[in-house]
Amino acid sequence: MGRRRSLNMTDLAREAGVSIATVSRALNGAPGVSEATRHRIRKLADDLSYAVSPHASRLARGSHGSVAVVIPGLTHWFYSTMVEGIVSVLHDAEVDVLLYLVKEEHQRHRFFEELPARRQVDAVVVVALPISDEEQRRLELMDVTVVMAGGTLGDHPHVRVDDVIAARQAVNHLVRARHERIGMINVRSPWELAYPAPRDRRLGFEGALRDAGLPVDPQLVVEVPWGAGGGAHAMNQILSLEQPPTAVFAFSDEIAAGTIRSLRRAGLRVPGNMSVIGVDDHPLADLMDLTTVHQPVGRQGTAAGQLVLDILEHRAVDTVHISLPTHLVIRSTTGPPDT
Amino acid sequence: MGRRRSLNMTDLAREAGVSIATVSRALNGAPGVSEATRHRIRKLADDLSYAVSPHASRLARGSHGSVAVVIPGLTHWFYSTMVEGIVSVLHDAEVDVLLYLVKEEHQRHRFFEELPARRQVDAVVVVALPISDEEQRRLELMDVTVVMAGGTLGDHPHVRVDDVIAARQAVNHLVRARHERIGMINVRSPWELAYPAPRDRRLGFEGALRDAGLPVDPQLVVEVPWGAGGGAHAMNQILSLEQPPTAVFAFSDEIAAGTIRSLRRAGLRVPGNMSVIGVDDHPLADLMDLTTVHQPVGRQGTAAGQLVLDILEHRAVDTVHISLPTHLVIRSTTGPPDT
């Protein structure tokens, strides 16, 4: 972080020909500044790569900065693996990480209400959390680098996988195994705001079916809460259909693992009676011999951490919108349907 | 944190009748202060519940403090669940959490070398990381509250489970199912320093066998690296013994899950040919119908977070050495041996 060069608020006030208080109000979105002045100061700040931060002078002096990592939960493998990747890279650059858990509504509220007022960080990394327009506006008022890991957030820098493609990889594998009646178990967002991943994976699912000339039957799409329990429940629902599918694309490996418990308890053979494919390549998938679509979660984390460092240190980057590839991992839960 | 009352270094210097520089050197273990003076100032600081912290005046003024959480990894369910518990409680008290990952040797080295010099935190929570005497000394030089979550650290406050008892609960269950030849799959520490859990669980294993009048055969104890792969490998080793056991106590549910993959691939029935029991009650255990000994990991985390708050805010606590109970969860991987 020692290589960072940035102006402080005093320099910016001098450049703009206004008081430091005016600069502060303009950058923080506080009242008492005309829109024209606010616009002029923000543009000047952008042009001069100014970042509002109490650490700015410390950074310029060569000591450590800190970055906030915002997560909706840690116990899920996806989040903990992502965070470990982000933290590893930032620590190796001697940047401290402040962890903000926004699992409950009050935590979410406090984070978005208070963090912009505190401004103790040089950047905020949001991990796969859907953000409302108002929340995005509050984040932007902080005038620090905002990076999304595992999703997108407006035009902000991000690292993610393409969930439409991931779903197509899964469904195409089932189509190649000659399945003609394919179901999907999707998840419902725990938030009012929708996650993009369930929407994108459903788009990919439907696109792959259409491309294969197969019908898209909404009856074969079941939505459940996150987690293995949801998967188990969804499979029971699917098995009670008059004409169940012969293969199921599960939103995640945890969902897939739940479906396999239900199939085992119903005395059905996998993949003979039902093929199952997930997404993630969760450690569980290897353990349960699950066919899945691998997404590089730790690498999304390290790439997001590196992106933050590159931006803070003004290094040239090819793109700030990074999409990492996914790939099919064939194990033993998929095969041709019994004839 | 606003309720915290603490002296600052100026007050302490006045009380001790020495300069602020002398107080600082005495508390930081820096040279230039006689042992007698150091001892006197430290004792005075203890008596007056002084905590060295750059945030001390902020805390007294009622704004937020911060706490460092030190973990050897995040991707493992045990650590991420523990950290989520700690962070939830601290966030609800408006305390910021700085996360320090000490997975690699250089990260560990930097943490213990640099954190004491920075002193940006009011407390350090160490999550189940074995600490050397020298590292413990460095932590103590920070003169902040140190709490161990998921283990013990000298006389410092801790929250943990009793691993000897957890192992006895597991092995007694196998003994009651009339197993007479019981193996154990234990883990090797990834560090030079040993974790206490593998040692304690082995003690519990051997104690339970002796109490049941069963022989303790070192041949039946296999040590492997952490993780499901290790469990799979260990079970293959056990199956190649001239006289394999009829039941196995696995260090963790992940190890147990690995053993079940090996048993399935070898075409053996669980529990008919081999009973398997783990420790943790990992989400995996429910999914795979694993019999296990439940340990409350999230609750260890919240209890550790609460302990930190109680100590920082000088609230009365019954004990600073908290041991939470474990209990047996019987699912479908244990039963009597085939006769």
XYZ file of C-alpha atoms in Angstrom, chain A residues 40-333:
294
model
C -17.518 19.868 -9.924
C -15.739 18.644 -6.785
C -16.617 15.002 -7.430
C -15.358 15.246 -10.982
C -12.152 16.914 -9.803
C -11.751 14.213 -7.166
C -12.232 11.536 -9.808
C -9.803 13.206 -12.181
C -7.208 13.418 -9.472
C -7.922 9.855 -8.250
C -8.730 11.162 -4.837
C -10.039 8.648 -2.355
C -11.710 9.877 0.813
C -10.077 7.999 3.633
C -8.835 8.837 7.077
C -5.913 6.537 6.229
C -4.997 8.496 3.094
C -2.055 10.239 4.688
C -1.005 7.028 6.433
C -1.143 5.188 3.133
C 0.910 7.831 1.407
C 3.413 7.511 4.236
C 3.691 3.805 3.582
C 1.880 2.209 6.499
C -1.036 -0.235 6.237
C -4.580 0.412 5.107
C -7.662 -1.639 5.748
C -10.441 -3.081 3.644
C -13.964 -4.035 4.696
C -15.300 -7.405 3.586
C -19.090 -7.645 3.748
C -20.686 -11.090 3.819
C -24.211 -12.397 4.343
C -22.897 -15.436 6.230
C -19.738 -17.386 6.882
C -20.809 -20.937 7.645
C -21.613 -21.740 4.037
C -18.581 -23.134 2.202
C -19.000 -20.658 -0.663
C -18.638 -17.626 1.589
C -15.877 -18.927 3.823
C -13.821 -20.070 0.829
C -14.351 -16.738 -0.925
C -13.388 -14.782 2.197
C -10.301 -16.914 2.783
C -9.164 -16.091 -0.765
C -9.761 -12.363 -0.331
C -8.120 -12.223 3.088
C -5.040 -14.198 1.997
C -4.216 -11.749 -0.766
C -4.898 -8.640 1.318
C -2.880 -9.940 4.272
C 0.057 -10.727 2.048
C -0.050 -7.056 0.997
C -0.172 -6.115 4.704
C -3.695 -4.756 4.415
C -5.970 -5.363 7.401
C -9.406 -6.870 6.871
C -12.478 -5.721 8.776
C -15.177 -8.353 8.533
C -18.827 -7.256 8.446
C -21.458 -9.944 8.785
C -24.834 -8.794 7.464
C -26.837 -11.942 8.081
C -29.755 -10.471 9.987
C -31.782 -7.497 8.855
C -30.580 -5.327 11.770
C -26.943 -6.100 10.918
C -27.585 -5.191 7.303
C -29.309 -1.988 8.312
C -26.501 -0.991 10.662
C -23.808 -1.753 8.134
C -25.330 0.403 5.424
C -26.340 3.163 7.831
C -23.094 3.425 9.737
C -20.194 2.384 7.607
C -20.379 5.396 5.317
C -20.287 7.615 8.407
C -17.211 5.890 9.790
C -15.076 5.680 6.731
C -12.321 3.592 8.298
C -11.528 1.660 5.163
C -9.907 2.183 1.789
C -12.192 -0.228 -0.029
C -15.265 -2.379 0.486
C -15.507 -5.883 -0.947
C -19.075 -7.150 -1.047
C -19.341 -10.941 -1.232
C -22.345 -12.154 -3.244
C -24.899 -9.994 -1.465
C -27.752 -8.452 -3.413
C -27.696 -4.690 -2.846
C -30.629 -2.304 -3.205
C -30.309 0.949 -5.143
C -30.394 2.905 -1.889
C -27.687 0.695 -0.361
C -25.574 1.067 -3.479
C -25.956 4.852 -3.233
C -24.828 4.787 0.398
C -21.804 2.663 -0.479
C -20.901 5.098 -3.239
C -21.158 8.063 -0.888
C -18.186 6.609 0.963
C -16.144 7.384 -2.121
C -13.996 4.326 -1.646
C -13.334 1.501 -4.065
C -16.232 -0.978 -4.074
C -15.609 -4.466 -5.474
C -18.186 -7.247 -5.785
C -16.934 -10.820 -5.379
C -19.240 -13.546 -6.678
C -21.711 -11.294 -8.492
C -22.139 -7.895 -10.073
C -22.930 -4.457 -8.640
C -23.727 -1.785 -11.213
C -20.542 -0.832 -13.021
C -18.330 -1.494 -10.021
C -15.376 -3.827 -10.454
C -16.361 -7.451 -9.930
C -15.152 -11.045 -10.053
C -17.696 -13.776 -10.718
C -18.563 -16.789 -12.818
C -21.169 -16.749 -15.563
C -24.092 -18.606 -14.018
C -25.973 -18.888 -17.312
C -23.026 -20.761 -18.805
C -22.561 -22.900 -15.671
C -26.200 -24.026 -15.895
C -25.875 -24.749 -19.615
C -22.801 -26.921 -18.936
C -24.816 -28.945 -16.425
C -27.959 -29.334 -18.528
C -26.047 -30.071 -21.738
C -24.357 -32.961 -19.923
C -27.793 -34.406 -19.048
C -29.012 -33.873 -22.623
C -25.959 -35.691 -23.996
C -26.817 -38.627 -21.682
C -30.163 -38.778 -23.575
C -32.412 -37.367 -20.851
C -35.535 -35.786 -22.312
C -37.401 -34.931 -19.149
C -35.143 -32.785 -16.973
C -36.122 -30.975 -13.782
C -34.467 -28.166 -11.878
C -34.284 -27.499 -8.149
C -33.693 -23.817 -7.665
C -33.316 -21.751 -4.472
C -35.323 -18.873 -3.087
C -33.396 -15.846 -1.869
C -33.407 -15.434 1.919
C -33.577 -11.679 1.266
C -36.298 -9.565 -0.209
C -33.794 -8.699 -2.933
C -33.190 -11.501 -5.397
C -29.760 -13.026 -5.893
C -28.820 -13.046 -9.557
C -27.451 -16.620 -9.458
C -30.821 -18.447 -9.200
C -32.256 -16.280 -11.992
C -29.212 -16.807 -14.230
C -29.025 -20.553 -13.612
C -32.694 -20.877 -14.477
C -32.112 -18.901 -17.693
C -29.255 -21.245 -18.559
C -31.396 -24.291 -17.757
C -34.236 -23.118 -20.000
C -31.869 -22.009 -22.763
C -30.137 -25.395 -22.876
C -33.472 -27.239 -23.021
C -34.728 -25.035 -25.859
C -31.458 -25.454 -27.783
C -31.891 -29.239 -27.472
C -35.482 -29.011 -28.743
C -36.831 -30.169 -25.364
C -39.967 -28.706 -23.758
C -39.618 -26.312 -20.818
C -42.156 -27.547 -18.274
C -42.562 -25.125 -15.307
C -43.949 -28.045 -13.267
C -40.462 -29.529 -13.291
C -38.902 -26.499 -11.610
C -39.140 -26.553 -7.812
C -37.981 -23.666 -5.620
C -36.809 -24.275 -2.052
C -34.778 -22.537 0.650
C -30.972 -22.870 0.529
C -29.326 -25.956 1.956
C -29.456 -29.713 1.859
C -32.804 -29.856 3.673
C -34.353 -27.896 0.834
C -32.913 -30.334 -1.678
C -34.320 -33.332 0.179
C -37.749 -31.722 0.333
C -37.692 -30.710 -3.333
C -36.825 -34.243 -4.455
C -39.749 -35.635 -2.473
C -41.988 -33.154 -4.288
C -40.522 -34.151 -7.642
C -40.948 -37.864 -6.919
C -44.636 -37.285 -6.207
C -45.240 -35.826 -9.687
C -47.414 -37.922 -11.962
C -44.566 -38.091 -14.457
C -41.282 -37.296 -12.682
C -38.210 -36.288 -14.680
C -35.353 -38.761 -15.204
C -32.690 -36.194 -14.295
C -32.439 -33.136 -12.068
C -30.214 -30.082 -12.261
C -29.730 -28.837 -8.685
C -28.831 -25.215 -7.951
C -25.863 -26.318 -5.828
C -24.033 -29.392 -4.589
C -25.616 -28.991 -1.164
C -29.064 -29.082 -2.758
C -27.942 -32.085 -4.835
C -26.682 -33.883 -1.720
C -30.096 -33.413 -0.115
C -31.830 -34.894 -3.156
C -29.606 -37.950 -2.951
C -30.612 -38.548 0.644
C -34.272 -38.520 -0.428
C -33.566 -40.847 -3.352
C -31.641 -43.249 -1.109
C -34.440 -43.268 1.448
C -36.995 -43.896 -1.318
C -34.918 -46.905 -2.397
C -34.181 -45.415 -5.806
C -30.924 -45.881 -7.694
C -28.719 -42.929 -8.724
C -28.190 -42.502 -11.643
C -30.370 -45.391 -12.891
C -33.691 -44.058 -11.636
C -32.596 -40.446 -11.362
C -29.498 -38.578 -12.502
C -28.442 -35.639 -10.340
C -26.003 -32.842 -11.141
C -25.098 -29.837 -8.966
C -23.001 -26.684 -9.215
C -19.950 -25.706 -7.123
C -17.631 -28.694 -6.773
C -18.072 -28.330 -3.033
C -15.754 -30.677 -1.014
C -18.972 -32.620 -0.402
C -19.253 -33.368 -4.119
C -16.010 -35.316 -4.193
C -17.000 -37.128 -1.026
C -20.409 -38.128 -2.379
C -19.187 -38.817 -5.919
C -21.498 -36.069 -7.217
C -21.316 -34.953 -10.824
C -21.152 -31.164 -10.805
C -20.046 -27.950 -12.515
C -16.893 -26.668 -10.858
C -16.687 -22.993 -10.015
C -13.369 -21.637 -8.701
C -14.513 -20.036 -5.447
C -11.144 -19.540 -3.766
C -9.795 -18.098 -7.006
C -12.704 -15.659 -7.255
C -11.668 -14.539 -3.762
C -7.976 -14.128 -4.553
C -8.835 -12.373 -7.845
C -11.140 -9.959 -5.993
C -8.429 -9.270 -3.406
C -5.885 -8.667 -6.165
C -8.324 -6.368 -7.988
C -8.711 -4.259 -4.834
C -4.933 -3.957 -4.485
C -4.466 -3.120 -8.170
C -7.076 -0.375 -7.987
C -5.813 1.080 -4.695
C -2.259 1.098 -5.979
C -3.263 2.515 -9.382
C -1.836 -0.394 -11.347
C -2.979 -0.977 -14.887
C -5.524 -3.802 -15.131
C -6.916 -5.325 -18.328
C -10.458 -5.299 -17.035
C -12.209 -4.641 -13.752
C -15.022 -7.026 -14.751
C -13.552 -10.468 -14.360
C -15.475 -13.627 -15.219
C -13.699 -16.888 -14.324
C -14.524 -20.080 -16.239
C -16.530 -23.015 -14.870
C -16.225 -26.627 -16.046
C -18.011 -29.942 -15.856
C -16.744 -32.587 -13.390
C -18.252 -35.976 -14.165
C -18.539 -38.332 -11.198
C -21.055 -41.077 -10.531
C -24.479 -39.448 -10.058
